[in-house]
Short mmCIF file of C-alpha atoms in Angstrom, two decimals:
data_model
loop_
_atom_site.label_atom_id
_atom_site.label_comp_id
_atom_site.label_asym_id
_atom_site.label_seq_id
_atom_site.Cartn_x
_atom_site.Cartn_y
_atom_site.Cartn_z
CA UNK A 1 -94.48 78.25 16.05
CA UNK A 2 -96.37 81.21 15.16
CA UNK A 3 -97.02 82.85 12.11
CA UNK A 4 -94.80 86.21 13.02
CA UNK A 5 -91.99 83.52 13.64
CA UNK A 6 -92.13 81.38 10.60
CA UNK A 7 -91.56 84.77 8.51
CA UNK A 8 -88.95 86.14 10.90
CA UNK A 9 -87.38 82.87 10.50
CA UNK A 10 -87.62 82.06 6.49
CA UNK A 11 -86.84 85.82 5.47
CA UNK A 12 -85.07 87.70 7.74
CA UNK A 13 -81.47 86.95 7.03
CA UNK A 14 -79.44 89.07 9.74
CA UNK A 15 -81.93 87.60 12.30
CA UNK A 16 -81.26 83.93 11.61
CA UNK A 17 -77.26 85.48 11.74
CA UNK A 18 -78.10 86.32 14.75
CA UNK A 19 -80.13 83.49 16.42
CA UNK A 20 -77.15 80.85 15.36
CA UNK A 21 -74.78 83.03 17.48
CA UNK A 22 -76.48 83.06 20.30
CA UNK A 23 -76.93 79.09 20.07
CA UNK A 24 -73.42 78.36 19.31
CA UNK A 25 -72.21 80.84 21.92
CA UNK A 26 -74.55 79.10 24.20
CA UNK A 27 -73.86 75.80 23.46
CA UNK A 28 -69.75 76.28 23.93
CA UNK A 29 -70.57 77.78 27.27
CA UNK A 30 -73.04 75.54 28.37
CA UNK A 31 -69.98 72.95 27.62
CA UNK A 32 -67.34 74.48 29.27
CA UNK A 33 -69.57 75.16 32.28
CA UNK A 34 -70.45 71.04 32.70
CA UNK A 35 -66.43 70.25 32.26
CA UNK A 36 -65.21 73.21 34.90
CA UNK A 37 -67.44 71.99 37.56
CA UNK A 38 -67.11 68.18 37.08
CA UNK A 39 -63.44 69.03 37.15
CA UNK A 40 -63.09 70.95 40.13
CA UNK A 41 -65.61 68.42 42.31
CA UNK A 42 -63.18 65.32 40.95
CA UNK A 43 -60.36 67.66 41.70
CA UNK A 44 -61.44 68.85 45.63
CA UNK A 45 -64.22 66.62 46.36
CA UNK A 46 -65.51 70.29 48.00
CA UNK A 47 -68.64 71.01 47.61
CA UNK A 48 -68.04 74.63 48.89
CA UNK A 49 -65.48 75.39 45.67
CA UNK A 50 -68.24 74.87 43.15
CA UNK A 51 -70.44 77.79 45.31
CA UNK A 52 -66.69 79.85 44.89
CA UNK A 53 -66.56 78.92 41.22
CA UNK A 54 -70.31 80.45 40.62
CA UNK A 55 -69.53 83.71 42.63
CA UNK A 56 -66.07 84.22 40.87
CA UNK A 57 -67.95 83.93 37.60
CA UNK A 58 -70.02 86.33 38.89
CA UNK A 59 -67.66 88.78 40.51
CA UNK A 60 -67.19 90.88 37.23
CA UNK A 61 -70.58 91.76 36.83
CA UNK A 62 -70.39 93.83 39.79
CA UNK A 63 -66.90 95.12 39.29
CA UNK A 64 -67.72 95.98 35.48
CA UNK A 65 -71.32 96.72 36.00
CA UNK A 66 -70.61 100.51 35.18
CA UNK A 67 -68.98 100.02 32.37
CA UNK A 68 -70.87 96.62 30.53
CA UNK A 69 -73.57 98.44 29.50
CA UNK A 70 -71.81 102.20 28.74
CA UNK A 71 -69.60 100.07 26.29
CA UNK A 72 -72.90 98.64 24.70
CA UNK A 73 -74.68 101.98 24.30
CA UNK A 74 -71.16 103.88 23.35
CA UNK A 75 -69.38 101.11 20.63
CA UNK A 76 -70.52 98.87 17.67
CA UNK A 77 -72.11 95.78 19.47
CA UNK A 78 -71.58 93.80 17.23
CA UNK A 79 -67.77 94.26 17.49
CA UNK A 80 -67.99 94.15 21.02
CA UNK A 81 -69.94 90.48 21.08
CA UNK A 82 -67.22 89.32 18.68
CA UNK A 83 -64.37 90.58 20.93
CA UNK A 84 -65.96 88.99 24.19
CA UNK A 85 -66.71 85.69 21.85
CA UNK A 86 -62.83 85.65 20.89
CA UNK A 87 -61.88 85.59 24.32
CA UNK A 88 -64.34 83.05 25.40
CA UNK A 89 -62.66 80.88 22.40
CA UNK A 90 -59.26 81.58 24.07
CA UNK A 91 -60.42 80.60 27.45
CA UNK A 92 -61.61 76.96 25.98
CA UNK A 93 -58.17 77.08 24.13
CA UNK A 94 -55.76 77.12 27.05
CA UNK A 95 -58.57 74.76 28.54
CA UNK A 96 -57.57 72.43 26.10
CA UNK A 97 -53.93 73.25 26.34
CA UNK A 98 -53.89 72.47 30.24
CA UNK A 99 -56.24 69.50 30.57
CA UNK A 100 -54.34 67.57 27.81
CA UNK A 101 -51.22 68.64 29.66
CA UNK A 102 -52.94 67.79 33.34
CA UNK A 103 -51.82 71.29 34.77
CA UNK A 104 -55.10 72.55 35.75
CA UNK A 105 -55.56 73.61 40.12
CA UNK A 106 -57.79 74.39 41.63
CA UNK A 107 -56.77 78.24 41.54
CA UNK A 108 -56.34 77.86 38.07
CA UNK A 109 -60.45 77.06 37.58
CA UNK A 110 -60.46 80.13 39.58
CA UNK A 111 -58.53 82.49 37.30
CA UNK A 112 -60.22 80.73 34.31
CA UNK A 113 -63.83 81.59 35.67
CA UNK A 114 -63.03 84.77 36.41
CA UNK A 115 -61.89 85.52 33.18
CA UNK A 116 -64.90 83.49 31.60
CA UNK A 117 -66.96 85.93 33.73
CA UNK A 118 -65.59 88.89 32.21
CA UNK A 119 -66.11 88.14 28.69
CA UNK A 120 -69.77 87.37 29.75
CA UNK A 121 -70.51 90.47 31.61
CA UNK A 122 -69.96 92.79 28.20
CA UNK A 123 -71.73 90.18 26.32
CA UNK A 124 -75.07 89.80 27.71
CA UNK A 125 -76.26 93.10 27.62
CA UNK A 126 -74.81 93.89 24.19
CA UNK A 127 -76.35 91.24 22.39
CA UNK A 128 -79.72 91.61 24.53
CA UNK A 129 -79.56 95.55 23.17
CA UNK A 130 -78.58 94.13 19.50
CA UNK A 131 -81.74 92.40 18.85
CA UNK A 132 -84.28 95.46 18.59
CA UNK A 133 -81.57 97.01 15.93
CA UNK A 134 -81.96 94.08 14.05
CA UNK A 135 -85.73 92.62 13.76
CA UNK A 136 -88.57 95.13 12.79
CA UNK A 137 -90.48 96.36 15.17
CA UNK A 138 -93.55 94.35 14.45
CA UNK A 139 -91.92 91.07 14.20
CA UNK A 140 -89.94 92.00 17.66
CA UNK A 141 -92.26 89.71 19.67
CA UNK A 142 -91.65 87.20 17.77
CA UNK A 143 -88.25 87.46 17.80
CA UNK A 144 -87.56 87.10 21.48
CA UNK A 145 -89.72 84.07 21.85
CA UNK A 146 -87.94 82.71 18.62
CA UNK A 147 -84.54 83.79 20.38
CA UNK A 148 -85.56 82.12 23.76
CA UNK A 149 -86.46 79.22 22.53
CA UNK A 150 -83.17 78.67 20.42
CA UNK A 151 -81.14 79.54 24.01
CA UNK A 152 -82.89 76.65 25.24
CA UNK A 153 -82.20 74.16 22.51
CA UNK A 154 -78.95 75.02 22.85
CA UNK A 155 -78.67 74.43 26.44
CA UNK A 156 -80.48 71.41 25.98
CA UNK A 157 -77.73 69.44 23.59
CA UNK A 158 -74.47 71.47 24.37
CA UNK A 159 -74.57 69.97 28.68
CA UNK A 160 -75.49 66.92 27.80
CA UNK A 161 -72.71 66.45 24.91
CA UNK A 162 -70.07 67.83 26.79
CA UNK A 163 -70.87 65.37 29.94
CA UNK A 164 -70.45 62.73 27.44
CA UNK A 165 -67.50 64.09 25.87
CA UNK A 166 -65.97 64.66 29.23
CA UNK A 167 -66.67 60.70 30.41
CA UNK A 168 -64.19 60.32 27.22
CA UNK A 169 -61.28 62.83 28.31
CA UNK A 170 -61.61 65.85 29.60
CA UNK A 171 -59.71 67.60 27.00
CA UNK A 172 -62.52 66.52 24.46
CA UNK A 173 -64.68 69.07 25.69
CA UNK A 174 -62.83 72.08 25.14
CA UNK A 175 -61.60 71.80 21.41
CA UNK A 176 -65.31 71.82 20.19
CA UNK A 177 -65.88 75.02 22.32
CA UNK A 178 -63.73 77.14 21.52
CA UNK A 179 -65.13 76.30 17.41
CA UNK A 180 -68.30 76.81 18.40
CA UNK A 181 -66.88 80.38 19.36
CA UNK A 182 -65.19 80.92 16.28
CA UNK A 183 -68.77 80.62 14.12
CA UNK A 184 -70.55 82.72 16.33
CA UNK A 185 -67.94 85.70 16.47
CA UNK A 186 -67.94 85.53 12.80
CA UNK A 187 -71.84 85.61 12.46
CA UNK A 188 -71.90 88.24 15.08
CA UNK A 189 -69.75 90.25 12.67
CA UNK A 190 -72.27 89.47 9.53
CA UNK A 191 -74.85 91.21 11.23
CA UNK A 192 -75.69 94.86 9.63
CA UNK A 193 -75.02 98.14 11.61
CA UNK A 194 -78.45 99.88 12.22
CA UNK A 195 -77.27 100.79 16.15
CA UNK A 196 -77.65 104.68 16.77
CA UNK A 197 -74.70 105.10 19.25
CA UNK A 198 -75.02 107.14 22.78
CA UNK A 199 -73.51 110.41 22.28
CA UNK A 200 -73.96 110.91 26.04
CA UNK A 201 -70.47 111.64 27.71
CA UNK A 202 -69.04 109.21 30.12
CA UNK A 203 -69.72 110.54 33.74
CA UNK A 204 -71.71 108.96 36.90
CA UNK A 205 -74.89 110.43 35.78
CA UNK A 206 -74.84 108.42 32.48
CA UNK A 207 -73.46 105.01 33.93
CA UNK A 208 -75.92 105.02 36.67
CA UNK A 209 -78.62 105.61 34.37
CA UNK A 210 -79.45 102.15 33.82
CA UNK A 211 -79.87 101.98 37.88
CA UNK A 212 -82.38 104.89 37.71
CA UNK A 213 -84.62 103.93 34.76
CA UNK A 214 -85.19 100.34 35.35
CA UNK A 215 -86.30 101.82 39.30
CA UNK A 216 -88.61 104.25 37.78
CA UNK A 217 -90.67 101.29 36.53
CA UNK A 218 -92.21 99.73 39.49
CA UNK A 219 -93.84 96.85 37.55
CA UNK A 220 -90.61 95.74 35.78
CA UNK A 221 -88.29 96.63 38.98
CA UNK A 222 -91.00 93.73 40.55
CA UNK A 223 -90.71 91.78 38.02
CA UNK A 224 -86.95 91.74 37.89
CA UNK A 225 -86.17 91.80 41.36
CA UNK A 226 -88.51 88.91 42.34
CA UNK A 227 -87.16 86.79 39.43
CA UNK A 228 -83.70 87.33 40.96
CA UNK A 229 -84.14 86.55 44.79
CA UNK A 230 -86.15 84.02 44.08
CA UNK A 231 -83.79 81.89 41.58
CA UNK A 232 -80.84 82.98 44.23
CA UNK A 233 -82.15 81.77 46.85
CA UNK A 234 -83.64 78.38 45.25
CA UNK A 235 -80.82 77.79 42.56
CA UNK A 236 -79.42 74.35 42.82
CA UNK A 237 -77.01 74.24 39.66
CA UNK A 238 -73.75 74.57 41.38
CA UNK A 239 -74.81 71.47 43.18
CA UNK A 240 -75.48 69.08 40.48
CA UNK A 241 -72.32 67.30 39.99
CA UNK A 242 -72.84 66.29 43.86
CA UNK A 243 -75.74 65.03 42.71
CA UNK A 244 -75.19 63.26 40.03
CA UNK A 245 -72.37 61.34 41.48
CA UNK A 246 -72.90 61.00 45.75
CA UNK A 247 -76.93 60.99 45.62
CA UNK A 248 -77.83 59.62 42.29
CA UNK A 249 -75.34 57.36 41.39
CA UNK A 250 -74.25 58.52 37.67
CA UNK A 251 -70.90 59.95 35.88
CA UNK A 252 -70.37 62.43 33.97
CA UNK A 253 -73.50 61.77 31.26
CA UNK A 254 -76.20 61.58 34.49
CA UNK A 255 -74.85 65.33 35.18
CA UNK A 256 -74.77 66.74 31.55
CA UNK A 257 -78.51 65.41 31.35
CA UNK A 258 -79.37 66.81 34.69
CA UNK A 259 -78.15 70.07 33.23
CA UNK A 260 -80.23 69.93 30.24
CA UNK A 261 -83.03 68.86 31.89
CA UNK A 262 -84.40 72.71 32.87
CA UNK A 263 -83.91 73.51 29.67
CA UNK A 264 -86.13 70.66 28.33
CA UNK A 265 -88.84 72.23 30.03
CA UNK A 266 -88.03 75.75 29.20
CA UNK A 267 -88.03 75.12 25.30
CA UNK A 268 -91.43 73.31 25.57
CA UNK A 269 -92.46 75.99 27.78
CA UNK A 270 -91.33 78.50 25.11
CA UNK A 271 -92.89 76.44 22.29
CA UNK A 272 -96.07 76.90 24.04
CA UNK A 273 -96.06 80.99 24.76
CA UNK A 274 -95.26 80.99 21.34
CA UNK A 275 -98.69 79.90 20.09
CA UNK A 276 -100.59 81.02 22.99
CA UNK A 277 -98.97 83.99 24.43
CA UNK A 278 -99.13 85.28 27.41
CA UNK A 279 -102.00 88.27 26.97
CA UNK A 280 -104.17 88.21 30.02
CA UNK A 281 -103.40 88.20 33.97
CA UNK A 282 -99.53 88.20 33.68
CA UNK A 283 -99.01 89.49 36.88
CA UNK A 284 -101.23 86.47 38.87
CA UNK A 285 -99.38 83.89 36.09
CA UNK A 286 -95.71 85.22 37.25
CA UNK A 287 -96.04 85.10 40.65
CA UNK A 288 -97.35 81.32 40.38
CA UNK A 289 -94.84 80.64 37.68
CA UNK A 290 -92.04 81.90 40.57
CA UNK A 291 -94.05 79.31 43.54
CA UNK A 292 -94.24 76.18 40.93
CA UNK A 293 -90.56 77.25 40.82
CA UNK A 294 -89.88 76.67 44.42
CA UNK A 295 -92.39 73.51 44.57
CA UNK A 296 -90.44 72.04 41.38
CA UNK A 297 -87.08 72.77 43.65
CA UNK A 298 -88.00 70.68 47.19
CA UNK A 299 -88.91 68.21 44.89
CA UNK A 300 -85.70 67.62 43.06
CA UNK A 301 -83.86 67.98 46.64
CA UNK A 302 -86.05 65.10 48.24
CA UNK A 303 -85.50 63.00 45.11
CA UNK A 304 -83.41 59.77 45.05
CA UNK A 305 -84.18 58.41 41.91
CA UNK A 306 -82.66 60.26 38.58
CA UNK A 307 -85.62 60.20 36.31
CA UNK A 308 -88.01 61.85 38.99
CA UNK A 309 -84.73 64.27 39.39
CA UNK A 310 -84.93 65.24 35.65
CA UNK A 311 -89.00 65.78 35.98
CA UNK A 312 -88.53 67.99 38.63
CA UNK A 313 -85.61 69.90 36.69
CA UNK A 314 -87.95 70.41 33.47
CA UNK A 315 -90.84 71.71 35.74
CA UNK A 316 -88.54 73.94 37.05
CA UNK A 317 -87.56 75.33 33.98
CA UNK A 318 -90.69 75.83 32.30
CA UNK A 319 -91.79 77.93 35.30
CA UNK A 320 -88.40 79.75 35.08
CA UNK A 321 -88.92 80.51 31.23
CA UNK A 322 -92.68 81.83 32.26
CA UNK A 323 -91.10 84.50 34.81
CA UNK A 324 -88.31 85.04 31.70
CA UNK A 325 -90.50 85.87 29.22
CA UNK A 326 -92.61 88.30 30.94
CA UNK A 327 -89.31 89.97 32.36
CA UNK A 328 -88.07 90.10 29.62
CA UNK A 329 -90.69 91.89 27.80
CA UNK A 330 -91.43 93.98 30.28
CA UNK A 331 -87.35 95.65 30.06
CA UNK A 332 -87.16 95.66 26.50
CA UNK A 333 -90.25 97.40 25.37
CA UNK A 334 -90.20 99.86 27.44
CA UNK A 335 -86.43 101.01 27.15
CA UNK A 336 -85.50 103.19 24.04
CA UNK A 337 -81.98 102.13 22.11
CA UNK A 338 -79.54 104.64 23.30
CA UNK A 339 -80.22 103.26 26.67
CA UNK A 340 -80.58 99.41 26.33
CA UNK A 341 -77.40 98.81 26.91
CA UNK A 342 -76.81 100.50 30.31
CA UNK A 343 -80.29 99.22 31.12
CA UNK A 344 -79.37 95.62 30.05
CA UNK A 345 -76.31 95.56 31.96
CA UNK A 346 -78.50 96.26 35.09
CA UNK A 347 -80.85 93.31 33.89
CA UNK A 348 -77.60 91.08 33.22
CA UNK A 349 -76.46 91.94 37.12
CA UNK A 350 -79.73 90.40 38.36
CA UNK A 351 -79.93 87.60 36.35
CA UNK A 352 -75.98 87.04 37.08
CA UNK A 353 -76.36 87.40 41.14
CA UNK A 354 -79.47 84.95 40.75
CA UNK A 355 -77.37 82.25 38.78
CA UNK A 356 -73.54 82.43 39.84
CA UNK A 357 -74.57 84.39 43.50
CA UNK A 358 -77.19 81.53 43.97
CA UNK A 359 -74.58 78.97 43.10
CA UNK A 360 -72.47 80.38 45.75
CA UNK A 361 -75.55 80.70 48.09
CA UNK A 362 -75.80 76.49 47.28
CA UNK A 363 -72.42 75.85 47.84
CA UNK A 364 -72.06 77.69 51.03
CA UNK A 365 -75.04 76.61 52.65
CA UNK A 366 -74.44 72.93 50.78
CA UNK A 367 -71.32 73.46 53.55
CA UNK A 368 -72.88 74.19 56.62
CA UNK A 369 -76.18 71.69 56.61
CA UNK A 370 -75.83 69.36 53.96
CA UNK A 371 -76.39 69.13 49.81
CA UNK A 372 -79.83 68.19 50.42
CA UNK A 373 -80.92 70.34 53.28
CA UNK A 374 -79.22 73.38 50.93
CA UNK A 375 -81.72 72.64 48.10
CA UNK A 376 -84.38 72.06 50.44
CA UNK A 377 -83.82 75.53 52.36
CA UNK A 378 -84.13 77.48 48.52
CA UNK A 379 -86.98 76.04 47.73
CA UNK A 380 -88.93 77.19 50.99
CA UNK A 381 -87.37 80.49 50.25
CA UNK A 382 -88.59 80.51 46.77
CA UNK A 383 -91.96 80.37 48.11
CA UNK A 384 -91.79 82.83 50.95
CA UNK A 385 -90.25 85.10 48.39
CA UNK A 386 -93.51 84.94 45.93
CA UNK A 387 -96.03 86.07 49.04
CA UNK A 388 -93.61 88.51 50.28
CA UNK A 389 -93.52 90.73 46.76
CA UNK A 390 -97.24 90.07 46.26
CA UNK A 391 -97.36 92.53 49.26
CA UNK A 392 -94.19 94.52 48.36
CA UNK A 393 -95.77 95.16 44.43
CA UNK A 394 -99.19 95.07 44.73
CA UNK A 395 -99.37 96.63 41.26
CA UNK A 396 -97.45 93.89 39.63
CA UNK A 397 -99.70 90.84 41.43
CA UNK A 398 -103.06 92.48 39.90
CA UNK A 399 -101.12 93.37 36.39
CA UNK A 400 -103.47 91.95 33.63
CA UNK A 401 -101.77 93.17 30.24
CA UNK A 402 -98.21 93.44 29.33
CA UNK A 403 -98.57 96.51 27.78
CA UNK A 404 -100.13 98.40 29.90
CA UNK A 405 -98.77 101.72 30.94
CA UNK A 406 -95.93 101.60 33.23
CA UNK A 407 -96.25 102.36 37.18
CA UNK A 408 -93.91 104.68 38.91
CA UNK A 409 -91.53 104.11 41.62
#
């Protein structure tokens, strides 16, 4: 850990407020998420409902994607993460309420995902605009590799304790969620109010504004877009309960490990950026970061053995959190605060249609060739998709700095 994080981490109070939030709101989704799809699979045995599950989760980002980011700029955010961190609480309530009582369908995951997915898509972007109002602005570097590498602690414990918790009863899972959400909502509401609020009228020209800014930036547009094709078209999480129990042979713990397993490799990953950043060729490193990516992925889809499996899943996600951190750096220091929530909204859309949309992708073409052949197929396309923007953003392939001035459109 570096020096700028020790200090952010001993002395700034509303930041450590802040960074517990985010890992107990992580960790109660990251539990919910590993009971929902083990459910449905033991429920339909179809692989092709876990893709649906993904892309109904996802569904709200598109449909709310003009409003998300307005409400972030226009309200409190801090009120807002708290009201989408109640509902999120609720969610793992009647969760608990209709697993103890055994009345949960398969259209009911639907309705429940959907509703998940709502909370989620006014969440993300308000609490990625709320960390610049809180953390000076030369500790701010610090602070997102700090924050990053709590998201991935999180996501590290919380899958793997809610597949065990789910190979004891189902309903064991959900209780502890919807706690978690209860802390972080009231942390969330500790934080102090330094947020200069959009004055900006609501009309089309302010809630596509997000749209136009992040495309004025060819460099982070690059960056962004690559990071989302590429993780769509390779993503294999929707997948891993099939897996885990038809290829690999393990319940319910063998899938919540498999799902912390990228994370294991992220949070090293992030340890390691942390104490030797990232200051020289970060274009060349991203675009390798995005083929390890796709390597990492035919690996884990030719796999038969579950410990190789995990390697290959904490590869992956140390390449993923290379592509994340530059991403992310390059959207939030170059956006100013009466537009970072519009802008992160955009950013939340990308990162949403290359999770849930590549879940769907999975499940669908999990459907038509096979589970392996599926993972097998993103992987290649992973690969194709790094040469192909090398050619599309030439800019962003010879990028040395982060900081240096951005490139039009």
């Amino acid at each position: 850990m570096s020096t700028h994080q020790k200090l952010l981490l001993r002395h700034h109070r509303p930041f450590l407020a802040f960074w517990f939030a985010r890992v107990f709101t992580a960790s109660g989704f990251q539990m919910l998420t590993v009971a929902i799809g083990w459910q449905m699979y033991s429920l339909t045995g179809n692989v092709l409902d876990l893709g649906l599950v993904g892309l109904i989760e996802f569904l709200p980002k598109i449909l709310f994607i003009l409003l998300t980011g307005h409400v972030a700029d226009r309200f409190d955010r801090r009120k807002v993460a708290a009201i989408c961190q109640t509902g999120q609480g609720l969610i793992a309530l009647a969760l608990l309420i209709l697993a103890g009582a055994g009345g949960l369908s398969r259209e009911l995951i639907f309705l429940i995902a959907f509703l998940l997915g709502s909370a989620r898509a006014f969440e993300m972007p308000t609490t990625q605009a709320l960390l610049p109002n809180i953390v000076p602005a030369g500790l701010f570097p610090a602070a997102v590799g700090a924050s990053a590498s709590a998201m991935q602690m999180a996501t590290i414990v919380a899958p793997a304790l809610g597949g065990l918790l789910y190979a004891v009863d189902a309903a064991w899972v959900y209780g502890p969620s919807a706690a978690l959400y209860l802390i972080a909502l009231n942390l969330m509401l500790r934080l102090p109010k330094h947020q200069q609020p959009s004055k900006q009228k609501v009309s089309v020209e302010s809630l596509l504004a997000g749209f136009r800014f992040l495309r004025s930036r060819a460099d982070v547009f690059g960056a962004v877009s690559m990071d989302m094709v590429a993780v769509l078209l390779s993503g294999a999480t929707a997948l891993l309960p099939v897996f885990a129990k038809d290829i690999l042979l393990t319940g319910p713990w063998g899938l919540g490990l498999l799902r912390s397993a990228p994370a294991v490799g992220a949070l090293l990953m992030s340890l390691w950026l942390a104490r030797f950043p990232i200051e020289r060729k970060v274009g060349p490193v991203m675009f390798t970061s995005v083929a390890v990516f796709g390597v990492a992925t035919i690996g884990f889809g030719l796999s038969t053995s579950l410990w190789f499996s995990l390697a290959t899943l904490v590869l992956l996600g140390a390449a993923d959190m290379i592509s994340m951190v530059i991403r992310g750096a390059f959207v939030q220091l170059q956006t100013p605060d009466e537009m970072r929530g519009r802008v992160g909204a955009v950013n939340s859309l990308f990162i949403g249609a290359s999770n849930q949309l590549g879940d769907f992708r999975a499940g669908l073409t999990a459907s038509w060739f096979g589970t392996v052949p599926a993972v097998l197929i993103g992987g290649i396309g992973a690969l194709v998709v790094t040469g192909l923007w090398m050619k599309l953003f030439p800019t962003l392939a010879r990028r040395d700095r982060m900081h240096e001035p951005a490139q039009g459109a």
